[in-house]
Amino acid sequence: MPVPEGSGFGVHNLPYGVFSQRGELPRVGVAIGEQVLDLAELASSGLLADRRWFAAGSLNAFMAAGRAVWQPTRDRVITLLTDMSYRDEVEPALYPMSDVELHMPFEVADYVDFYSSREHATNLGRILRPGGEPLLPNWTRLPVGYHGRAGTVVPSGTPIVRPRGQRKGEPEPVFGPTAKLDVEAEVGFVIGVPSALGRPVSTGAFRDHVFGFVLVNDWSARDIQAWEYQPLGPFLAKSFATSVSPWVVPVDALGAARVRPPEQDPEPLPYLRCDEPWGLDLTLRIELNGQVVSRPPFAGMYWTAPQQLAHATANGAALRTGDLMASGTVSGPRREQRGSLIELTWNGTEPLELPDGTKRVFLEDGDTVRVTATAPSPDVDPIGFGDVIGTVYPSPA
Ligand SMILES: O=C(O)/C=C/C(=O)CC(=O)CC(=O)O
Ligand SMILES: [Ca+2]
Ligand SMILES: [Mg+2]
């Protein structure tokens, strides 16, 4: 199978998505090189086991089937793509990615966003709560998070309409289009197998429930946020749109990316302890109008995905297929590793000079933001997630 170098979609990746050709129904596919492999078609011709999972407009049914199905499906797809004897049957099920439309890959059940980068949390604390301790005392004890709005999670490419809202003004608050539209580059994991109400899920059960990872851009209106968030946290400043990548990278594709996460001091309570190394050596990249503004390193995240999962279910809250749990903004210790414009421009006080000479503090109408990421694979070609793209449109008059 020809896989062009740098596509991010070699045979060690095989991420799942939902695609359609003009005039046809959306169905499940796998990215390979610059092509999409149609799993519904392979199932129709008897090359894959169960058509119901793949002749569907979302990954949810397949995600709910669990590891006992995910693993043999992945093995089978690898065989179909690498064993020359299947070539004549497989080739008709391959479409150039440029000819298909990519859709929202899964139906989002609940959406949770964490706050797990120490660097991001420290920067935001300094900016929003100057004079106080940047990290509140709970931050090193538990993965802080909030519930977002599942219905406004959108696939890459969806236009982002500048939100309106209430912000602080003197002497009275004002209502209007945000003047501080921002991005947050994040990595999310997606629940496949549900859990029962009242039964916490341990860190060790992560692989039994989690289907894969996506890239996330948690668009944020900083002026609305700064006014509304105390004491209950983000609400309308973040619920207008959250973009995700079109491809869900299976947990099994990230084996070579796994690293030991940063030391945790103080040691977390027993329910948050995790024996396996679940740091992930992904490097994110944020482009603004085609120019790289940051390269946030995911390996430095303080709280890991299994710890977030264990915390989110510690009270017995049930998991549902399609739950999306995002990491929180990924920021590294260096300036050029910050995952949001509020950090990169220090709340607009230090404009960002782009390579083409333009300057930005926050996003302007017409700006396009693209978030990508790569992870090591056993091959020369790294693991990719595709793009998370969004262009800003003006608020309606
Ligand atoms: O420090 C705060 O008050 C809030 C910070 C955030 O923007 C919340 C958020 O979305 C979490 C994150 O992405 O890390
Ligand atoms: Ca966020
Ligand atoms: Mg959001």
Short mmCIF file of C-alpha atoms and ligand atoms in Angstrom, two decimals:
data_model
loop_
_atom_site.label_atom_id
_atom_site.label_comp_id
_atom_site.label_asym_id
_atom_site.label_seq_id
_atom_site.Cartn_x
_atom_site.Cartn_y
_atom_site.Cartn_z
CA MET A 1 0.00 0.00 0.00
CA PRO A 2 1.66 3.26 -1.03
CA VAL A 3 1.88 5.62 1.94
CA PRO A 4 3.46 8.96 1.07
CA GLU A 5 6.05 10.09 3.62
CA GLY A 6 4.65 12.55 6.13
CA SER A 7 0.99 11.68 5.61
CA GLY A 8 0.74 10.62 9.26
CA PHE A 9 -1.44 7.73 8.18
CA GLY A 10 0.89 4.76 7.85
CA VAL A 11 -0.16 1.20 8.59
CA HIS A 12 0.73 1.62 12.30
CA ASN A 13 -1.91 4.30 12.71
CA LEU A 14 -5.18 3.35 10.94
CA PRO A 15 -7.45 5.94 12.60
CA TYR A 16 -11.21 5.65 12.21
CA GLY A 17 -13.51 8.29 10.78
CA VAL A 18 -16.81 8.83 8.99
CA PHE A 19 -16.80 9.88 5.35
CA SER A 20 -19.06 10.17 2.34
CA GLN A 21 -18.74 10.57 -1.38
CA ARG A 22 -20.95 13.04 -3.16
CA GLY A 23 -24.58 11.96 -2.90
CA GLU A 24 -23.89 8.87 -0.81
CA LEU A 25 -24.59 8.08 2.82
CA PRO A 26 -21.83 8.61 5.39
CA ARG A 27 -20.05 5.44 6.52
CA VAL A 28 -17.03 4.32 8.54
CA GLY A 29 -13.58 4.43 7.00
CA VAL A 30 -9.93 4.15 7.97
CA ALA A 31 -7.24 6.60 6.81
CA ILE A 32 -4.31 5.02 4.98
CA GLY A 33 -1.79 7.36 3.32
CA GLU A 34 -3.80 9.83 1.29
CA GLN A 35 -6.73 7.47 0.90
CA VAL A 36 -9.76 6.33 2.86
CA LEU A 37 -10.54 2.63 3.14
CA ASP A 38 -14.29 2.02 3.09
CA LEU A 39 -15.03 -0.48 5.88
CA ALA A 40 -18.72 -0.69 4.99
CA GLU A 41 -17.81 -1.83 1.50
CA LEU A 42 -15.31 -4.39 2.83
CA ALA A 43 -18.00 -5.73 5.16
CA SER A 44 -20.47 -5.97 2.24
CA SER A 45 -18.04 -8.08 0.28
CA GLY A 46 -17.48 -10.33 3.30
CA LEU A 47 -13.93 -9.16 4.07
CA LEU A 48 -14.91 -7.73 7.46
CA ALA A 49 -17.19 -9.35 9.99
CA ASP A 50 -20.18 -7.18 10.78
CA ARG A 51 -21.63 -4.56 8.43
CA ARG A 52 -23.79 -2.90 11.10
CA TRP A 53 -20.77 -1.30 12.74
CA PHE A 54 -19.47 0.25 9.51
CA ALA A 55 -22.52 1.09 7.37
CA ALA A 56 -23.29 3.82 9.89
CA GLY A 57 -23.03 7.59 10.08
CA SER A 58 -21.04 7.48 13.32
CA LEU A 59 -18.48 5.29 15.06
CA ASN A 60 -20.67 4.83 18.14
CA ALA A 61 -21.92 1.28 17.48
CA PHE A 62 -18.40 0.09 16.71
CA MET A 63 -16.97 1.97 19.70
CA ALA A 64 -19.53 0.34 22.01
CA ALA A 65 -18.51 -3.16 20.85
CA GLY A 66 -15.31 -3.07 22.93
CA ARG A 67 -11.79 -4.40 22.66
CA ALA A 68 -12.91 -7.90 21.74
CA VAL A 69 -14.09 -6.36 18.45
CA TRP A 70 -11.64 -3.44 18.08
CA GLN A 71 -8.53 -5.62 18.22
CA PRO A 72 -9.47 -8.25 15.60
CA THR A 73 -10.84 -5.50 13.34
CA ARG A 74 -7.55 -3.62 13.51
CA ASP A 75 -5.56 -6.83 12.88
CA ARG A 76 -7.81 -7.68 9.95
CA VAL A 77 -7.47 -4.22 8.38
CA ILE A 78 -3.68 -4.50 8.69
CA THR A 79 -3.81 -7.87 6.91
CA LEU A 80 -6.10 -6.58 4.18
CA LEU A 81 -3.78 -3.63 3.53
CA THR A 82 -0.48 -5.51 3.64
CA ASP A 83 -1.22 -8.99 2.23
CA MET A 84 -0.91 -8.71 -1.56
CA SER A 85 -3.38 -11.54 -2.08
CA TYR A 86 -6.24 -9.18 -1.05
CA ARG A 87 -5.18 -6.40 -3.36
CA ASP A 88 -7.80 -6.91 -6.06
CA GLU A 89 -10.62 -6.95 -3.52
CA VAL A 90 -9.35 -4.07 -1.39
CA GLU A 91 -8.44 -1.58 -4.09
CA PRO A 92 -12.03 -0.81 -5.14
CA ALA A 93 -12.76 0.16 -1.50
CA LEU A 94 -10.08 2.88 -1.46
CA TYR A 95 -10.95 6.50 -2.24
CA PRO A 96 -8.62 9.49 -2.48
CA MET A 97 -9.13 11.53 0.69
CA SER A 98 -9.36 14.66 -1.44
CA ASP A 99 -12.53 13.27 -3.10
CA VAL A 100 -14.51 12.54 0.07
CA GLU A 101 -16.18 14.61 2.75
CA LEU A 102 -15.14 13.91 6.34
CA HIS A 103 -17.89 14.15 8.97
CA MET A 104 -18.15 14.31 12.75
CA PRO A 105 -16.68 10.87 13.58
CA PHE A 106 -18.81 10.06 16.63
CA GLU A 107 -21.92 11.29 18.38
CA VAL A 108 -20.80 13.10 21.50
CA ALA A 109 -22.59 11.96 24.64
CA ASP A 110 -21.12 14.12 27.41
CA TYR A 111 -18.22 16.49 27.03
CA VAL A 112 -15.77 17.15 29.86
CA ASP A 113 -12.77 19.45 29.69
CA PHE A 114 -9.89 19.12 32.16
CA TYR A 115 -7.18 21.62 33.12
CA SER A 116 -4.18 19.30 33.34
CA SER A 117 -1.21 21.32 32.11
CA ARG A 118 0.63 22.85 35.05
CA GLU A 119 2.13 25.49 32.77
CA HIS A 120 -1.27 26.48 31.33
CA ALA A 121 -2.98 26.52 34.72
CA THR A 122 -0.15 28.62 36.18
CA ASN A 123 -0.25 31.10 33.28
CA LEU A 124 -4.05 31.44 33.46
CA GLY A 125 -3.92 31.86 37.23
CA ARG A 126 -1.38 34.69 36.86
CA ILE A 127 -3.41 36.39 34.14
CA LEU A 128 -6.94 36.02 35.59
CA ARG A 129 -6.13 36.15 39.32
CA PRO A 130 -3.07 38.42 39.64
CA GLY A 131 -1.65 38.73 43.12
CA GLY A 132 -2.99 35.35 44.28
CA GLU A 133 -1.35 31.92 44.20
CA PRO A 134 -1.61 30.92 40.52
CA LEU A 135 -2.39 27.27 41.35
CA LEU A 136 -5.22 26.70 43.82
CA PRO A 137 -4.54 24.06 46.53
CA ASN A 138 -6.75 21.40 44.86
CA TRP A 139 -4.84 21.50 41.55
CA THR A 140 -2.06 19.08 42.53
CA ARG A 141 -4.56 16.79 44.33
CA LEU A 142 -7.07 16.10 41.55
CA PRO A 143 -7.53 16.70 37.82
CA VAL A 144 -9.71 19.82 37.85
CA GLY A 145 -12.35 19.88 35.10
CA TYR A 146 -15.75 21.20 34.05
CA HIS A 147 -18.70 19.96 32.02
CA GLY A 148 -18.93 21.42 28.54
CA ARG A 149 -21.70 21.40 25.96
CA ALA A 150 -21.78 18.16 23.96
CA GLY A 151 -24.17 19.52 21.31
CA THR A 152 -21.70 22.17 20.13
CA VAL A 153 -18.75 19.85 19.54
CA VAL A 154 -18.20 20.15 15.78
CA PRO A 155 -15.95 18.51 13.21
CA SER A 156 -12.93 20.21 11.70
CA GLY A 157 -13.88 22.71 9.02
CA THR A 158 -17.06 23.93 10.70
CA PRO A 159 -17.19 27.77 10.51
CA ILE A 160 -16.71 29.46 13.88
CA VAL A 161 -19.10 32.39 14.30
CA ARG A 162 -17.75 34.99 16.66
CA PRO A 163 -19.90 34.63 19.79
CA ARG A 164 -21.74 37.47 21.46
CA GLY A 165 -21.93 37.74 25.18
CA GLN A 166 -21.80 39.83 28.28
CA ARG A 167 -18.50 41.23 29.46
CA LYS A 168 -17.33 43.65 32.08
CA GLY A 169 -17.69 47.34 31.25
CA GLU A 170 -17.45 50.62 33.14
CA PRO A 171 -19.72 51.51 34.78
CA GLU A 172 -22.08 48.82 33.40
CA PRO A 173 -21.47 45.46 31.71
CA VAL A 174 -21.86 45.43 27.92
CA PHE A 175 -23.27 42.87 25.49
CA GLY A 176 -21.79 42.27 22.05
CA PRO A 177 -19.32 40.27 19.95
CA THR A 178 -16.33 39.04 21.92
CA ALA A 179 -13.18 41.11 21.47
CA LYS A 180 -10.98 38.30 22.81
CA LEU A 181 -11.66 35.21 20.71
CA ASP A 182 -9.04 32.57 21.46
CA VAL A 183 -8.06 28.95 20.80
CA GLU A 184 -7.04 26.12 23.10
CA ALA A 185 -5.06 23.22 21.62
CA GLU A 186 -5.97 20.01 23.42
CA VAL A 187 -6.05 16.22 23.10
CA GLY A 188 -9.23 14.33 23.96
CA PHE A 189 -10.12 10.70 24.55
CA VAL A 190 -13.38 9.08 23.49
CA ILE A 191 -15.33 6.49 25.49
CA GLY A 192 -16.36 3.33 23.67
CA VAL A 193 -17.61 0.96 26.34
CA PRO A 194 -20.05 2.41 28.88
CA SER A 195 -19.86 1.82 32.63
CA ALA A 196 -22.62 1.15 35.13
CA LEU A 197 -23.99 3.92 37.35
CA GLY A 198 -22.47 3.65 40.79
CA ARG A 199 -19.36 1.77 39.61
CA PRO A 200 -16.18 3.85 39.47
CA VAL A 201 -13.74 2.97 36.67
CA SER A 202 -10.15 2.46 37.85
CA THR A 203 -7.06 3.79 36.08
CA GLY A 204 -6.21 0.17 35.21
CA ALA A 205 -9.47 -0.24 33.28
CA PHE A 206 -8.65 2.61 30.88
CA ARG A 207 -8.11 0.37 27.84
CA ASP A 208 -11.37 -1.51 28.45
CA HIS A 209 -13.41 1.67 28.01
CA VAL A 210 -11.44 4.10 25.86
CA PHE A 211 -11.62 3.72 22.09
CA GLY A 212 -9.15 6.37 21.00
CA PHE A 213 -7.84 9.92 20.94
CA VAL A 214 -8.73 13.05 18.95
CA LEU A 215 -7.34 16.57 18.68
CA VAL A 216 -9.49 19.32 20.11
CA ASN A 217 -9.67 23.10 19.71
CA ASP A 218 -11.66 24.51 22.62
CA TRP A 219 -12.51 27.96 21.20
CA SER A 220 -12.77 30.47 24.06
CA ALA A 221 -14.03 34.04 24.46
CA ARG A 222 -11.70 35.45 27.13
CA ASP A 223 -13.63 38.65 27.93
CA ILE A 224 -16.87 36.70 28.44
CA GLN A 225 -14.95 34.08 30.45
CA ALA A 226 -13.25 36.57 32.78
CA TRP A 227 -16.63 38.12 33.71
CA GLU A 228 -18.83 35.02 34.00
CA TYR A 229 -16.62 32.26 35.43
CA GLN A 230 -16.64 32.90 39.18
CA PRO A 231 -17.54 30.84 41.12
CA LEU A 232 -18.90 28.06 38.86
CA GLY A 233 -16.38 27.98 36.01
CA PRO A 234 -16.58 28.38 32.22
CA PHE A 235 -20.08 28.56 30.73
CA LEU A 236 -20.95 30.62 27.61
CA ALA A 237 -17.32 31.61 27.00
CA LYS A 238 -16.62 28.10 25.75
CA SER A 239 -19.93 26.49 24.84
CA PHE A 240 -20.39 28.14 21.41
CA ALA A 241 -18.11 25.67 19.57
CA THR A 242 -15.44 23.05 20.23
CA SER A 243 -13.76 21.55 17.16
CA VAL A 244 -12.40 17.99 16.91
CA SER A 245 -10.23 16.18 14.38
CA PRO A 246 -11.95 13.99 11.78
CA TRP A 247 -9.89 10.94 12.75
CA VAL A 248 -9.98 8.98 16.01
CA VAL A 249 -6.57 7.39 16.63
CA PRO A 250 -7.01 4.00 18.33
CA VAL A 251 -5.38 3.57 21.74
CA ASP A 252 -3.37 0.66 20.24
CA ALA A 253 -1.79 2.98 17.66
CA LEU A 254 -0.15 5.06 20.39
CA GLY A 255 2.01 2.33 21.98
CA ALA A 256 5.28 3.86 20.72
CA ALA A 257 4.21 7.29 22.00
CA ARG A 258 3.80 6.25 25.61
CA VAL A 259 6.22 7.84 28.06
CA ARG A 260 6.51 8.29 31.80
CA PRO A 261 4.53 11.40 32.80
CA PRO A 262 6.07 14.08 35.08
CA GLU A 263 6.61 13.08 38.74
CA GLN A 264 3.57 13.89 40.86
CA ASP A 265 4.29 15.59 44.15
CA PRO A 266 2.37 15.20 46.44
CA GLU A 267 1.61 11.59 45.64
CA PRO A 268 -2.04 11.35 44.54
CA LEU A 269 -4.65 9.50 46.59
CA PRO A 270 -4.88 5.74 45.85
CA TYR A 271 -7.80 6.03 43.41
CA LEU A 272 -5.67 8.30 41.18
CA ARG A 273 -2.55 6.13 41.17
CA CYS A 274 -1.60 4.54 37.89
CA ASP A 275 1.05 1.83 37.49
CA GLU A 276 1.45 2.10 33.74
CA PRO A 277 3.16 5.05 32.04
CA TRP A 278 0.38 7.01 30.33
CA GLY A 279 2.19 10.14 29.27
CA LEU A 280 1.92 10.52 25.48
CA ASP A 281 4.73 12.05 23.47
CA LEU A 282 2.58 14.02 21.05
CA THR A 283 3.76 17.33 19.65
CA LEU A 284 0.92 19.67 18.80
CA ARG A 285 1.20 22.52 16.33
CA ILE A 286 -0.96 25.64 16.10
CA GLU A 287 -1.02 27.54 12.83
CA LEU A 288 -2.68 30.91 12.40
CA ASN A 289 -3.35 31.78 8.74
CA GLY A 290 -0.77 29.19 7.69
CA GLN A 291 1.95 30.39 10.08
CA VAL A 292 3.15 28.33 13.01
CA VAL A 293 2.62 30.16 16.30
CA SER A 294 3.21 27.35 18.82
CA ARG A 295 4.31 23.74 19.28
CA PRO A 296 2.80 22.52 22.58
CA PRO A 297 4.31 19.29 23.99
CA PHE A 298 1.70 16.87 25.35
CA ALA A 299 4.27 14.64 27.13
CA GLY A 300 4.56 17.19 29.96
CA MET A 301 0.88 17.06 30.98
CA TYR A 302 0.70 16.64 34.77
CA TRP A 303 -2.51 14.57 34.94
CA THR A 304 -2.82 11.63 32.53
CA ALA A 305 -5.86 10.33 30.67
CA PRO A 306 -6.39 7.27 32.97
CA GLN A 307 -6.25 9.56 36.00
CA GLN A 308 -8.82 11.87 34.40
CA LEU A 309 -11.05 8.87 33.66
CA ALA A 310 -10.77 7.52 37.21
CA HIS A 311 -11.49 10.94 38.64
CA ALA A 312 -14.50 11.57 36.38
CA THR A 313 -16.09 8.30 37.57
CA ALA A 314 -14.87 8.29 41.20
CA ASN A 315 -18.32 9.34 42.43
CA GLY A 316 -20.03 6.55 40.48
CA ALA A 317 -20.96 8.71 37.47
CA ALA A 318 -21.59 6.38 34.53
CA LEU A 319 -19.71 6.52 31.22
CA ARG A 320 -21.63 6.52 27.97
CA THR A 321 -20.46 5.63 24.49
CA GLY A 322 -19.34 8.85 22.85
CA ASP A 323 -18.30 10.69 26.02
CA LEU A 324 -15.47 13.05 25.11
CA MET A 325 -12.91 14.00 27.75
CA ALA A 326 -10.46 16.70 26.71
CA SER A 327 -7.09 17.17 28.39
CA GLY A 328 -7.20 20.89 28.93
CA THR A 329 -5.00 23.32 27.06
CA VAL A 330 -1.57 21.89 26.32
CA SER A 331 1.18 24.37 27.20
CA GLY A 332 4.88 23.75 27.69
CA PRO A 333 7.38 25.73 29.76
CA ARG A 334 8.64 27.84 26.83
CA ARG A 335 6.78 30.77 25.30
CA GLU A 336 6.63 29.15 21.85
CA GLN A 337 4.98 26.10 23.48
CA ARG A 338 1.91 27.87 24.85
CA GLY A 339 -1.40 26.43 23.68
CA SER A 340 -3.57 29.58 23.65
CA LEU A 341 -3.34 33.20 22.49
CA ILE A 342 -4.16 34.53 25.96
CA GLU A 343 -0.85 32.98 27.07
CA LEU A 344 1.11 33.73 23.88
CA THR A 345 0.15 37.44 24.05
CA TRP A 346 -0.20 37.62 27.84
CA ASN A 347 -3.86 38.64 27.65
CA GLY A 348 -3.25 40.90 24.68
CA THR A 349 -0.45 42.95 26.23
CA GLU A 350 2.35 41.42 24.13
CA PRO A 351 1.19 41.19 20.49
CA LEU A 352 2.34 38.21 18.52
CA GLU A 353 4.35 39.06 15.43
CA LEU A 354 3.65 36.50 12.71
CA PRO A 355 6.32 35.49 10.19
CA ASP A 356 4.46 37.40 7.43
CA GLY A 357 4.71 40.65 9.43
CA THR A 358 1.08 40.79 10.62
CA LYS A 359 0.37 41.18 14.33
CA ARG A 360 -2.28 39.55 16.45
CA VAL A 361 -3.48 39.69 20.02
CA PHE A 362 -6.71 37.68 19.68
CA LEU A 363 -8.45 36.27 16.57
CA GLU A 364 -9.87 38.56 13.90
CA ASP A 365 -12.75 37.77 11.56
CA GLY A 366 -11.44 35.79 8.60
CA ASP A 367 -8.58 34.19 10.55
CA THR A 368 -8.07 30.45 10.09
CA VAL A 369 -6.62 28.31 12.85
CA ARG A 370 -5.27 24.84 12.20
CA VAL A 371 -4.19 22.46 14.97
CA THR A 372 -2.28 19.29 14.10
CA ALA A 373 -0.19 16.79 16.05
CA THR A 374 2.29 14.03 15.49
CA ALA A 375 3.28 11.10 17.68
CA PRO A 376 6.13 8.62 17.29
CA SER A 377 5.25 5.32 15.64
CA PRO A 378 7.28 2.10 15.23
CA ASP A 379 7.83 3.30 11.65
CA VAL A 380 9.65 6.34 10.22
CA ASP A 381 6.30 7.96 9.48
CA PRO A 382 4.81 9.48 12.63
CA ILE A 383 1.20 9.05 13.75
CA GLY A 384 -1.10 11.89 12.65
CA PHE A 385 -4.66 12.93 13.56
CA GLY A 386 -5.51 15.09 10.56
CA ASP A 387 -6.30 18.77 10.95
CA VAL A 388 -8.58 20.61 13.33
CA ILE A 389 -9.39 23.66 11.22
CA GLY A 390 -11.72 26.56 11.90
CA THR A 391 -12.22 29.93 10.22
CA VAL A 392 -13.69 32.83 12.18
CA TYR A 393 -16.86 34.45 10.79
CA PRO A 394 -18.30 37.75 12.03
CA SER A 395 -21.13 37.81 14.56
CA PRO A 396 -24.48 38.17 12.78
CA ALA A 397 -25.59 41.79 12.69
O1 LIG B 1 -7.99 29.47 35.07
C1 LIG B 1 -9.19 29.55 34.76
O2 LIG B 1 -9.99 30.17 35.44
C2 LIG B 1 -9.72 28.91 33.53
C3 LIG B 1 -8.97 28.39 32.55
C4 LIG B 1 -9.61 27.84 31.35
O3 LIG B 1 -9.59 28.44 30.27
C5 LIG B 1 -10.45 26.60 31.48
C6 LIG B 1 -10.21 25.53 30.47
O4 LIG B 1 -10.85 25.46 29.40
C7 LIG B 1 -9.29 24.45 30.87
C8 LIG B 1 -8.15 24.17 29.95
O5 LIG B 1 -8.32 24.16 28.73
O6 LIG B 1 -7.04 23.87 30.44
CA CA B 2 -10.16 24.08 27.45
MG MG B 3 -15.17 24.98 23.63
#
